[in-house]
Coordinates of C-alpha atoms in Angstrom, one line a residue:
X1 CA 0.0 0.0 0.0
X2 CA 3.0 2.1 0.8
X3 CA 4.5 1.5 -2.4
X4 CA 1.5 2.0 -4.5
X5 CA 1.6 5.7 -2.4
X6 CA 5.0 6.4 -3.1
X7 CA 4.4 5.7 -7.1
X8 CA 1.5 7.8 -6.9
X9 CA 2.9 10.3 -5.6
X10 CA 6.3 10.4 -8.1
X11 CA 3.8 9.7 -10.8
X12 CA 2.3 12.9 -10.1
X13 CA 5.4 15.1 -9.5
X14 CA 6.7 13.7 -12.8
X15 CA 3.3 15.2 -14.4
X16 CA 3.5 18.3 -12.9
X17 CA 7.5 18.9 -13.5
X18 CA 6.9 18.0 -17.0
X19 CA 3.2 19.5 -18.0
X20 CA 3.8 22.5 -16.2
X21 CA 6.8 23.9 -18.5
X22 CA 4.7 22.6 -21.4
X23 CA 1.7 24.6 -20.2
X24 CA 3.9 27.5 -19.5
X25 CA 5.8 27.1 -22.9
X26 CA 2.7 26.7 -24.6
X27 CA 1.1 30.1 -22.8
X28 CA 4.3 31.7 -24.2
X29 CA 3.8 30.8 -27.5
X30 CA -0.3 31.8 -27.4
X31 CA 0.9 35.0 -25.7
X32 CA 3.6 36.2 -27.9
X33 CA 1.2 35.5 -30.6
X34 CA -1.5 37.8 -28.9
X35 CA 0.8 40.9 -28.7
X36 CA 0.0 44.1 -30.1
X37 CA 1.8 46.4 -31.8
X38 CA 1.0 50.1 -32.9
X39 CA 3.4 53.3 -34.9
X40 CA 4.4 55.0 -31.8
X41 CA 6.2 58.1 -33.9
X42 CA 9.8 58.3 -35.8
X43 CA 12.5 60.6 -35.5
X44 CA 14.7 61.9 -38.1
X45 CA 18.2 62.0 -35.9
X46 CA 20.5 63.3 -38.3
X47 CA 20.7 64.9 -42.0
X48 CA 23.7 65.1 -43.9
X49 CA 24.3 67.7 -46.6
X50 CA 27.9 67.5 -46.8
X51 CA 28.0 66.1 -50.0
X52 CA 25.0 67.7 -52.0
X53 CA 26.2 70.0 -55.1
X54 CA 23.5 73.1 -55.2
X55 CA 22.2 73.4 -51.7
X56 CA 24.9 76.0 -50.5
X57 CA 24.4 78.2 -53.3
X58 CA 20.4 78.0 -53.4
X59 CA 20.9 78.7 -49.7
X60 CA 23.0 81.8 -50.0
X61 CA 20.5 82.8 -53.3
X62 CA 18.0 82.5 -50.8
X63 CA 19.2 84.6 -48.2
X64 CA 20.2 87.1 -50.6
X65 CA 16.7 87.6 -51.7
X66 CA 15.0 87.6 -48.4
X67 CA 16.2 91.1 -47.9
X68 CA 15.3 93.1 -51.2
X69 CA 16.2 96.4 -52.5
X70 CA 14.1 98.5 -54.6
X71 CA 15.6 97.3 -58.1
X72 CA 15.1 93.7 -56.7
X73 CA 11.6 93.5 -58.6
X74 CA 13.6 94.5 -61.9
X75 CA 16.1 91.6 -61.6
X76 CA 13.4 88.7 -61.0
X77 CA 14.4 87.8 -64.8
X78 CA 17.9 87.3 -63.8
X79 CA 17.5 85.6 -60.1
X80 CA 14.8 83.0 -61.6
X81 CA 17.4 82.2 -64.8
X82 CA 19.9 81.5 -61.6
X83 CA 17.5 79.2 -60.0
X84 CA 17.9 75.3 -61.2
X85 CA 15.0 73.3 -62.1
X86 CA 12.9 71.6 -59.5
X87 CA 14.1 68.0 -60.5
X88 CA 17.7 69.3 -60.6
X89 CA 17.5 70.4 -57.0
X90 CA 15.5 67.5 -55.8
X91 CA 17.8 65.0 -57.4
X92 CA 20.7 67.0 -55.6
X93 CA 19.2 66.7 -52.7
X94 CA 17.9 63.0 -52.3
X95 CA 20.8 61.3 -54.5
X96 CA 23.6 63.0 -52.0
X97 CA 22.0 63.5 -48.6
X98 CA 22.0 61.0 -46.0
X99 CA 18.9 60.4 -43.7
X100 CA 19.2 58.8 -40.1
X101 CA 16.1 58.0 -38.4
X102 CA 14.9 56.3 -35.1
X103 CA 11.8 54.3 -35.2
X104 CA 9.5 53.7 -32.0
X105 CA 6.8 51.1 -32.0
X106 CA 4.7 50.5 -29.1
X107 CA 4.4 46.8 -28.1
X108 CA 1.4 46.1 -25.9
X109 CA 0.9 42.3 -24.0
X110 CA -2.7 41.9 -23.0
X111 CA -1.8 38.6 -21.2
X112 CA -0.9 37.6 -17.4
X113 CA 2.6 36.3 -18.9
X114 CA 5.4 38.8 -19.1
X115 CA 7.0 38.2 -22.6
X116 CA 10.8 38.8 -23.6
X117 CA 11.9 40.2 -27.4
X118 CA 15.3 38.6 -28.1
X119 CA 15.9 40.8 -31.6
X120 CA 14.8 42.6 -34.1
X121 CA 15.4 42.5 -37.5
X122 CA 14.7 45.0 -39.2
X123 CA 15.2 45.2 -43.7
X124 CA 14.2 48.8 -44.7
X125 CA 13.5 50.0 -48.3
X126 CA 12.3 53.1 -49.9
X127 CA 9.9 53.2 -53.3
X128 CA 10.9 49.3 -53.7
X129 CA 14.6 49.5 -53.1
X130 CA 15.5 47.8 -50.4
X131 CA 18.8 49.4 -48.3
X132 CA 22.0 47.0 -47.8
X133 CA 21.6 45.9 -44.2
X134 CA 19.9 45.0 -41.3
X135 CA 19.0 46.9 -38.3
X136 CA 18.7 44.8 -34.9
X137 CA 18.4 46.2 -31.2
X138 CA 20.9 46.3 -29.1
X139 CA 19.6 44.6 -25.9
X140 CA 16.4 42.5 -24.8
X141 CA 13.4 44.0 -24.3
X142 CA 10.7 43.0 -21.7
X143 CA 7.0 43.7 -21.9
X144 CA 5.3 43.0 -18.9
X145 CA 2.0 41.0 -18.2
X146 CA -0.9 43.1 -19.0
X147 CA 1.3 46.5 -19.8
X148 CA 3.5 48.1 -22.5
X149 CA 7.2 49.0 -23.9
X150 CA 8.0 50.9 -26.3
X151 CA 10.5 49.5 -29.1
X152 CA 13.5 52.1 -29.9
X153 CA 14.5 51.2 -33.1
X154 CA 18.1 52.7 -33.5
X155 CA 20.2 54.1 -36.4
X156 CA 18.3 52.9 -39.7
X157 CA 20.5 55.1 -42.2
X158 CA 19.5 55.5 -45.9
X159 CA 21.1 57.5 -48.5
X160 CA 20.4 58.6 -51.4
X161 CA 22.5 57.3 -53.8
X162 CA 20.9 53.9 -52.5
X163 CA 18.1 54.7 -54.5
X164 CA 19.1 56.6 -57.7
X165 CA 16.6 54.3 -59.4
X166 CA 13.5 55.8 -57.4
X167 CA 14.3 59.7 -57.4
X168 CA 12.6 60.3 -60.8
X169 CA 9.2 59.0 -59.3
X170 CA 9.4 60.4 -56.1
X171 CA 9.8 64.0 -57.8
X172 CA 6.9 63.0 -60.4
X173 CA 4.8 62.2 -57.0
X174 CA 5.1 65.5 -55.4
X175 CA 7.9 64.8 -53.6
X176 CA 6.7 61.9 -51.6
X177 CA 9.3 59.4 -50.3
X178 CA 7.5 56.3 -49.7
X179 CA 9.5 53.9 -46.3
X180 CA 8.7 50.1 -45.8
X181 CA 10.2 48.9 -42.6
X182 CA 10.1 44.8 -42.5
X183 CA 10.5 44.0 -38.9
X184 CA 11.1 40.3 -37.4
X185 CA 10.9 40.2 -33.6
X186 CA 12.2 37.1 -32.1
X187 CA 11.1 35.7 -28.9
X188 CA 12.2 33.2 -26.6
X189 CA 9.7 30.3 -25.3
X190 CA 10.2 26.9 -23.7
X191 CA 9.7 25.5 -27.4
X192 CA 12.0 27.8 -28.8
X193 CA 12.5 30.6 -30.8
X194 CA 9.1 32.7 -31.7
X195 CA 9.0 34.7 -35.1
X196 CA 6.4 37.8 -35.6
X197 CA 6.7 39.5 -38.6
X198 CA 5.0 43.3 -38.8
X199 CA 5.2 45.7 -41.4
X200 CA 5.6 49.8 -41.6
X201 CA 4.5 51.2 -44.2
X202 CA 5.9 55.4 -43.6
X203 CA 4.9 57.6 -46.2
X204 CA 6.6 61.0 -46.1
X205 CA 6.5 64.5 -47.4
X206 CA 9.8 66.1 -46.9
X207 CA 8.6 69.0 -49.0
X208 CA 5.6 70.5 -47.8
X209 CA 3.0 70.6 -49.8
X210 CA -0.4 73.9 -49.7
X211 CA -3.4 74.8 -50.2
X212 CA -4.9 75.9 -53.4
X213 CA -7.1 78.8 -53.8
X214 CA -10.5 77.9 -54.6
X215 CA -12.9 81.0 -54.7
X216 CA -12.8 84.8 -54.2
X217 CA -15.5 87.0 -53.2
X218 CA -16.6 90.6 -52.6
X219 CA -18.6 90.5 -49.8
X220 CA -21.4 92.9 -50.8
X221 CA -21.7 95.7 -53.6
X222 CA -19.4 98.2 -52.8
X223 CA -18.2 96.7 -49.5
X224 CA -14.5 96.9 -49.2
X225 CA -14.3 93.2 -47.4
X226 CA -13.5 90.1 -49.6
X227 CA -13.2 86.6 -48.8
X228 CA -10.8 84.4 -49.7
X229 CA -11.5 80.4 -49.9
X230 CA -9.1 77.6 -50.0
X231 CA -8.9 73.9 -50.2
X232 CA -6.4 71.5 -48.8
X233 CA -5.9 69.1 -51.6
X234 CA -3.6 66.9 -49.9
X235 CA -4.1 63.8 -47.7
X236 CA -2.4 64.7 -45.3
X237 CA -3.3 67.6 -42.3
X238 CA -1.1 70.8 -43.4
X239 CA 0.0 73.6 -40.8
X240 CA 1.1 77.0 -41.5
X241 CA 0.8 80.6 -42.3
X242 CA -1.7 82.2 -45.0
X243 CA 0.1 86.0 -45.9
X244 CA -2.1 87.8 -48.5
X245 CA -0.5 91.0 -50.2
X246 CA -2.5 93.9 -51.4
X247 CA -1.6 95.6 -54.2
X248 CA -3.5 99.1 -53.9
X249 CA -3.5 99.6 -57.9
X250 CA -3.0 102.5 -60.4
X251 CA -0.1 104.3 -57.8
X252 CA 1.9 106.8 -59.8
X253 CA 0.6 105.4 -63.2
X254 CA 2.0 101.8 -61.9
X255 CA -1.0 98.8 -61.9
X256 CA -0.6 95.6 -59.8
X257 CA 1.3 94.1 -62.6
X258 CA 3.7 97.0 -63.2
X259 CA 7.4 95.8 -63.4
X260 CA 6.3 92.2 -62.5
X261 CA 3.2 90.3 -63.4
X262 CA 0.7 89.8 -59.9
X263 CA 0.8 86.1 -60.7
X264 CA 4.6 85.3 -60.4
X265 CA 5.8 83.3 -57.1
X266 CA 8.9 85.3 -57.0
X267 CA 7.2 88.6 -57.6
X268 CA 4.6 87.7 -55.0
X269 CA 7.5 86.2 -52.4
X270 CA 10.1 89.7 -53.3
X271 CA 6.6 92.0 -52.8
X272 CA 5.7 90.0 -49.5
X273 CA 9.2 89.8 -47.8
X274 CA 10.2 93.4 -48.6
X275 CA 6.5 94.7 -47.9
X276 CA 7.7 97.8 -46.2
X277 CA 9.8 98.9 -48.9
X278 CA 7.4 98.1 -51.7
X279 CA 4.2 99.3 -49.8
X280 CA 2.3 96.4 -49.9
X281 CA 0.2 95.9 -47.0
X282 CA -0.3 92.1 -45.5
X283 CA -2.5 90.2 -44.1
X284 CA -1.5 87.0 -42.2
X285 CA -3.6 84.0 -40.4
X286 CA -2.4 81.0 -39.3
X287 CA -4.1 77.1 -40.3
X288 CA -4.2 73.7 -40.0
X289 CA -6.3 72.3 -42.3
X290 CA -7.2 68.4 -42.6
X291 CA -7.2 66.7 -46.0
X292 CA -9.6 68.3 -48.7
X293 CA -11.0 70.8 -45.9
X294 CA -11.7 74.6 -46.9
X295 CA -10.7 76.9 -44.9
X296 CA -11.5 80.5 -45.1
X297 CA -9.7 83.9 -44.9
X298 CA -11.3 87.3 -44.4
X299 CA -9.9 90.5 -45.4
X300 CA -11.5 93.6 -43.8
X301 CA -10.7 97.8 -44.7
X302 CA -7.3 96.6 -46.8
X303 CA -6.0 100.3 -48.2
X304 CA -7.4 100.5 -51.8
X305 CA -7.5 103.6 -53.6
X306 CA -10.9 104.7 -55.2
X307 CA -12.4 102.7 -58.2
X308 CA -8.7 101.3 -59.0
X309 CA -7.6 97.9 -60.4
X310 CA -6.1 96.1 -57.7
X311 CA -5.3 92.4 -56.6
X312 CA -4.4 90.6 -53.7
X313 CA -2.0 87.8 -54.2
X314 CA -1.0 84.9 -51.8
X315 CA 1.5 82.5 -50.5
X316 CA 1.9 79.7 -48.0
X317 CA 4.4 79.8 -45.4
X318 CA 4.1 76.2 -43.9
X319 CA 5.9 74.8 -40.5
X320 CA 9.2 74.0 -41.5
X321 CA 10.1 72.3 -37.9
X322 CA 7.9 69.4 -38.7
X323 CA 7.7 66.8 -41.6
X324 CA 4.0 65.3 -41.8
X325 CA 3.5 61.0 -42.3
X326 CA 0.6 58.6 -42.3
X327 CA 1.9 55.0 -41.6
X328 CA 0.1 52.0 -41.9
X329 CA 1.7 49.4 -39.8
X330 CA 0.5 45.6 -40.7
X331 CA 0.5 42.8 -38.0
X332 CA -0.7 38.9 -39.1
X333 CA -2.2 40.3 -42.4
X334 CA -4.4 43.3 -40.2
X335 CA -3.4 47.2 -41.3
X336 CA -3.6 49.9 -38.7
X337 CA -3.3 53.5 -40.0
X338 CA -2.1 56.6 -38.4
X339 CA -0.9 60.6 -39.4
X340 CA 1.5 62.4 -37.3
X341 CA 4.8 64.3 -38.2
X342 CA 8.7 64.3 -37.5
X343 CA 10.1 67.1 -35.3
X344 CA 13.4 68.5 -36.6
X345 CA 14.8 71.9 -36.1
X346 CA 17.9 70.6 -37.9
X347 CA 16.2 70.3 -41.0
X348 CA 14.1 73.3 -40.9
X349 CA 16.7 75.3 -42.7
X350 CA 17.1 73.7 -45.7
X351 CA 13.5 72.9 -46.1
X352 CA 12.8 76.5 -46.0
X353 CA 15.0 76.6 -48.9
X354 CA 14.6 73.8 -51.1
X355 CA 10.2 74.5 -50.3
X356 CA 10.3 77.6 -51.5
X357 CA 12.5 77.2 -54.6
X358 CA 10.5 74.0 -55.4
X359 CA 7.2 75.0 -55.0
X360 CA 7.4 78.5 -56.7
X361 CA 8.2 80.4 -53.4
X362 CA 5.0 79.1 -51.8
X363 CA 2.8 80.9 -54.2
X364 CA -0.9 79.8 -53.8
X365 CA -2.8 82.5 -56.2
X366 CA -3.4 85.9 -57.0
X367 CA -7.0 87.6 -58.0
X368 CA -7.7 91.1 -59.7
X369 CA -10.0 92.7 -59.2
X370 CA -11.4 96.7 -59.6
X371 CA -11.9 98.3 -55.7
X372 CA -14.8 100.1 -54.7
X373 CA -15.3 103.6 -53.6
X374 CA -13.1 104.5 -51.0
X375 CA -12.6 107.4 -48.8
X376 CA -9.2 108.4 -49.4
X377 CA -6.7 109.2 -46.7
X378 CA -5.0 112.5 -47.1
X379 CA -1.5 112.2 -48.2
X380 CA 1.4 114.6 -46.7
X381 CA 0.9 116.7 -49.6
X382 CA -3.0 117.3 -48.8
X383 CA -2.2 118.0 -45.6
X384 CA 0.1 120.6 -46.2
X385 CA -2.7 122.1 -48.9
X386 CA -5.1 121.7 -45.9
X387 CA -2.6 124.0 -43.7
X388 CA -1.8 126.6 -46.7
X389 CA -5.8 126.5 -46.9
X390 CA -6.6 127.7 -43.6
X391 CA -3.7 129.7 -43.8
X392 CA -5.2 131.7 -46.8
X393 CA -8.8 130.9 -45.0
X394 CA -10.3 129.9 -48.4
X395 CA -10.4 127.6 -51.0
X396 CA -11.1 128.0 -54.4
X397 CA -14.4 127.6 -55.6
X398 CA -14.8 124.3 -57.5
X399 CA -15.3 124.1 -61.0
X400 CA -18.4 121.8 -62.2
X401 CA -18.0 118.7 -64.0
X402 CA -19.1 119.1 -67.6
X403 CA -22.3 116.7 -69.2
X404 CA -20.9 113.6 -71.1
X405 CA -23.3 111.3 -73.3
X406 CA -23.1 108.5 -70.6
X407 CA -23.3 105.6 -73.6
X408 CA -20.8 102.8 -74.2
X409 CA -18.9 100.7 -71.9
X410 CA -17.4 102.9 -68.9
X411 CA -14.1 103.3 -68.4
X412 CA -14.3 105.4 -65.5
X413 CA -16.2 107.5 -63.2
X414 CA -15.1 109.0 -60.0
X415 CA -13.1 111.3 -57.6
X416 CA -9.3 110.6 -57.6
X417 CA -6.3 112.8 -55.2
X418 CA -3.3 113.0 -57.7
X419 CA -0.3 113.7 -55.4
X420 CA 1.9 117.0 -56.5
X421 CA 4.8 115.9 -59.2
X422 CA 2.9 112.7 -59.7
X423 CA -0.1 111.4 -62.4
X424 CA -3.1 109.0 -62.4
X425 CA -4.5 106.7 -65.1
X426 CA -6.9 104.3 -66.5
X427 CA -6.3 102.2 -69.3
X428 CA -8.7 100.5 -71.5
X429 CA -8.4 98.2 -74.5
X430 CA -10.7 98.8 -77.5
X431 CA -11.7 96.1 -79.9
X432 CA -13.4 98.1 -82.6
X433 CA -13.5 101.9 -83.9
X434 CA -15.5 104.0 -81.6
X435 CA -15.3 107.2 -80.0
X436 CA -14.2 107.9 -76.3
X437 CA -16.4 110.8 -74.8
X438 CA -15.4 112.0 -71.4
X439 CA -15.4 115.4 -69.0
X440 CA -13.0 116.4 -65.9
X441 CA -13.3 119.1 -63.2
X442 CA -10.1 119.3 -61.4
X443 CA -9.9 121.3 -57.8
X444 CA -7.3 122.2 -55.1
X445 CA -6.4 125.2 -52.7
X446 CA -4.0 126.6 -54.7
X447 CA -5.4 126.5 -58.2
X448 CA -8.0 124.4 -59.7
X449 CA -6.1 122.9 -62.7
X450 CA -5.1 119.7 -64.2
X451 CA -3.7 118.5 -67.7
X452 CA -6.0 115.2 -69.2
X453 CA -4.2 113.4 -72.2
X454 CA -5.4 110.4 -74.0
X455 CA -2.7 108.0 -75.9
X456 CA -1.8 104.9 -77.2
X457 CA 0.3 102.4 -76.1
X458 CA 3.0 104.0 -77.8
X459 CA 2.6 107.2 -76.9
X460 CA 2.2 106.1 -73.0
X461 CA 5.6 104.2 -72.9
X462 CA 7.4 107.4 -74.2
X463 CA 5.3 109.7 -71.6
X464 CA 6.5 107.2 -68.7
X465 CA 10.1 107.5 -70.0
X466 CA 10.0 111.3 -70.0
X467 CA 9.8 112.0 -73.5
X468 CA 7.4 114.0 -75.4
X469 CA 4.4 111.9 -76.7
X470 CA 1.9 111.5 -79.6
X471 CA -1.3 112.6 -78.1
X472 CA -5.0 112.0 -79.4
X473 CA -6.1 114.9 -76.6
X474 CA -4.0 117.4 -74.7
X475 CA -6.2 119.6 -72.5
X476 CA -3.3 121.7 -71.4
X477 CA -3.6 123.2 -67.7
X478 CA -7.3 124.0 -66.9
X479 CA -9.5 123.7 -64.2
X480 CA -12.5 121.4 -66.7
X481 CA -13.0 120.1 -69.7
X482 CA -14.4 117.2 -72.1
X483 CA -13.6 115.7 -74.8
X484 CA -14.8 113.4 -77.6
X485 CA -12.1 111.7 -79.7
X486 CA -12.3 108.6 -82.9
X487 CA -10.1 105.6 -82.0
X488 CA -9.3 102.7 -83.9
X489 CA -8.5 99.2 -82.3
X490 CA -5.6 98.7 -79.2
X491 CA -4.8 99.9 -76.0
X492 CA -5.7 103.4 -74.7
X493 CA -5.1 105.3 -71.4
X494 CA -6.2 108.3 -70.0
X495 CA -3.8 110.6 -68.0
X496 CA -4.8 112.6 -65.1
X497 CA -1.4 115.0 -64.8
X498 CA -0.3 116.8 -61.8
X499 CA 3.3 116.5 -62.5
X500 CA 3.9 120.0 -63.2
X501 CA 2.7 121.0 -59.8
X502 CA 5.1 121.0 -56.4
X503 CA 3.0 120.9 -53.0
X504 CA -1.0 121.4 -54.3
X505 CA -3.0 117.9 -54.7
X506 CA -5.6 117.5 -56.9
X507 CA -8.9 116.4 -56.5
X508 CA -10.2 115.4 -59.6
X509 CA -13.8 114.3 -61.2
X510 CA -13.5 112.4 -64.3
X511 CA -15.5 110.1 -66.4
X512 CA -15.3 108.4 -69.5
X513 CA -16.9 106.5 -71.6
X514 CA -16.4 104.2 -75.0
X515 CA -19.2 103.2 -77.9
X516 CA -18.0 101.0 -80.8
X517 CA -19.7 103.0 -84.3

């Protein structure tokens, strides 16, 4: 009976020294096969430039132009024949850079069992080419029953010349640089050596992208307050700054697009950055728009002169500090998506650069567009008629504005201050032989004069230059008048002229008008 005890009894520890580590090992293997794993964020450690060709002189163009003279508008020509093309640069960039990241995935054991990583293997590639190398970690890793750990992911270097054979379709597709990281974790069981595979997919946008401009509105008759719409086209969430120019129109006998056009990226960037010196007022609003959402901007009381052709343009100045991603990491076949962004100051610089030389100096639109009637403000030189006028405690009597057959298309009607030394005018493009009919009345403290031409195209570039000009109507110096003059097909303008005059502005009344015979 004794003995039949005793073999019980070994029979028994025997079962539970050997069922035990099987049950154990085989809660190991069902644990590490219930671990989750989720995209905690990656880093870009370190950029290397050293060996890229045009960075250094795009960088020092760059800096050159962010501080702009007066005669910088009338060099754009030059400084945008000095600017490589956008798939030069980028190839410069990508083929001779080299990239370091970190990668941090977040490891998650749901189980009572603590579980231990061994390794990781990690193959990386980039469009399809896969990078020489593996990347494994350095030391193992515990995750603890029923918490978390977070995987650091070390030194997974790429460079370009790695992946000469994907740089022409990462600049077709906007820039994107598409990452696949295979990673094999290994873990250690009982039963040996567990293997699970997971795959991050990190899609990149080292150049940001913007918004588009999508519609442009007056916000009532006469109302000087527009609204500006935009879209962000992208699928990923963009942050940044929205900085809208206005471009007061018809100054000194110069329109929005005098010297350069209103829709040139450069133009816009020089008349933005060196808005003091050019007088262009701005407006700014920061954004952070998700993919395809419209965002809008309101401009209130910008300073417009009176009936003039005018236009605001635009450009996006986006984060530089951060570089957005989604990432889709797959585990046993199941994808999980995400969006975030890297955080590097390091890289901030050159992005500045190569963002704004790539994507036309951030240039998101321009719109033209004719301003209402505006209360002008008085200039220095009105002010010091104002004085002389209650000085001399008078002012002359105005002159009225004579009758004009109001028939035809208008080309203008209104009251416009032209500055002492300085003109005002209003261009208009026929298409058929007509007549232009038209009456001024011209008034100031110290003599109600002015001098009305009209001319051609010819005739205005030689009046701008100084020269003396074909006319097809000189008033001379008086206080009103009209006229009625036969034109043939082209472009015509009409000059208000106070040049000859040294501290008196002039308020002038002027319409015109043009019927086809």
């Amino acid at each position: 009976m004794q003995k039949r005890a005793l073999i019980t009894v070994v029979i028994v520890v025997v079962i539970i020294v050997v069922l035990i580590p099987v049950g154990y090992g085989l809660a190991q293997r069902a644990t590490v096969t219930s671990l989750k794993f989720h995209f905690n964020r990656a880093e870009l450690a370190n950029v290397d430039f050293s060996q890229t060709q045009t960075i250094g002189n795009l960088e020092q163009l760059y800096n050159n132009i962010q501080n702009p003279s007066l005669g910088t508008l009338s060099e754009v020509a030059s400084i945008e024949s000095a600017v490589p093309s956008e798939s030069t640069i980028m190839f410069d960039l990508l083929a001779n850079t080299r990239y370091t990241f970190n990668v941090y995935v977040d490891v998650s054991n749901p189980s009572f069992i603590p579980v231990v990583i061994d390794k990781e293997d990690i193959k990386v590639s980039i469009s399809g080419h896969e990078l020489p190398g593996d990347v494994t970690i350095p030391q193992q890793i515990t995750v603890p029953a029923g918490g978390s750990t977070t995987v650091e992911l070390e030194g997974i270097t790429a460079s370009g010349r790695d992946i000469a054979d994907v740089l022409a379709n990462s600049i077709s597709n906007d820039y994107v640089l598409d990452f696949n990281f295979a990673i094999t974790s290994f873990y250690p069981t009982l039963f040996g050596e567990v293997q699970i595979p997971a795959d991050i997919d990190l899609i990149t946008y080292p150049i940001p992208p913007k918004p588009t401009l999508s519609n442009f509105q007056q916000d009532g008759y006469n109302v000087n307050s527009y609204t500006l719409s935009f879209q962000n086209s992208n699928n990923i969430p963009i942050e940044g700054q929205m900085q809208v120019g206005v471009m007061k129109g018809n100054s000194y006998g110069c329109d929005p697009a005098c010297i350069v056009p209103v829709d040139s990226g450069l133009g816009t960037f020089l008349r933005i950055t060196g808005s003091d010196l050019f007088g262009i007022q701005v407006f700014e609003a920061n954004y952070n728009p998700s993919p395809e959402q419209t965002f809008s901007m309101n401009i209130q009381n910008p300073t417009l002169r009176n009936n003039a052709n005018s236009a605001f343009i635009m450009r996006w100045v986006p984060t530089f500090d951060t570089i957005p991603y989604t990432a889709t990491i797959t585990i046993a076949g199941v994808p999980e998506t995400s969006q975030g962004e890297f955080h590097s100051s390091t890289f901030s610089t050159i992005r500045d650069v190569v963002y704004n030389l790539g994507r036309d100096f951030g240039y998101v639109g321009s719109r033209e567009f004719v301003s209402p009637t505006i209360e002008t403000a008085q200039t220095p030189s009105s002010a010091l008629s104002n004085t002389i006028n209650s000085i001399l405690n008078g002012v002359s009597s105005a002159p009225q504005l004579p009758p004009v057959q109001s028939s035809g298309t208008q080309i203008v009607n209104g009251v416009y201050n032209v500055p002492p030394g300085r003109y005002q005018y209003f261009t208009f493009t026929s298409s058929c032989t007509g007549t232009l009919s038209g009456s001024f009345a011209a008034q100031a403290t110290l003599g109600n004069n002015i001098v009305t031409y009209v001319l051609d195209q010819a005739g205005f570039n030689q009046f701008q230059a100084g020269n003396s000009a074909s006319t097809y109507y000189n008033s001379g110096k008086i206080s009103s008048g009209s006229f009625h003059v036969s034109l043939g097909t082209g472009t015509y303008y009409i000059i208000l002229s106070n040049t000859y005059s040294i501290i008196s502005t002039k308020t002038v009344d002027v319409q015109a008008y043009y019927s086809c015979n």
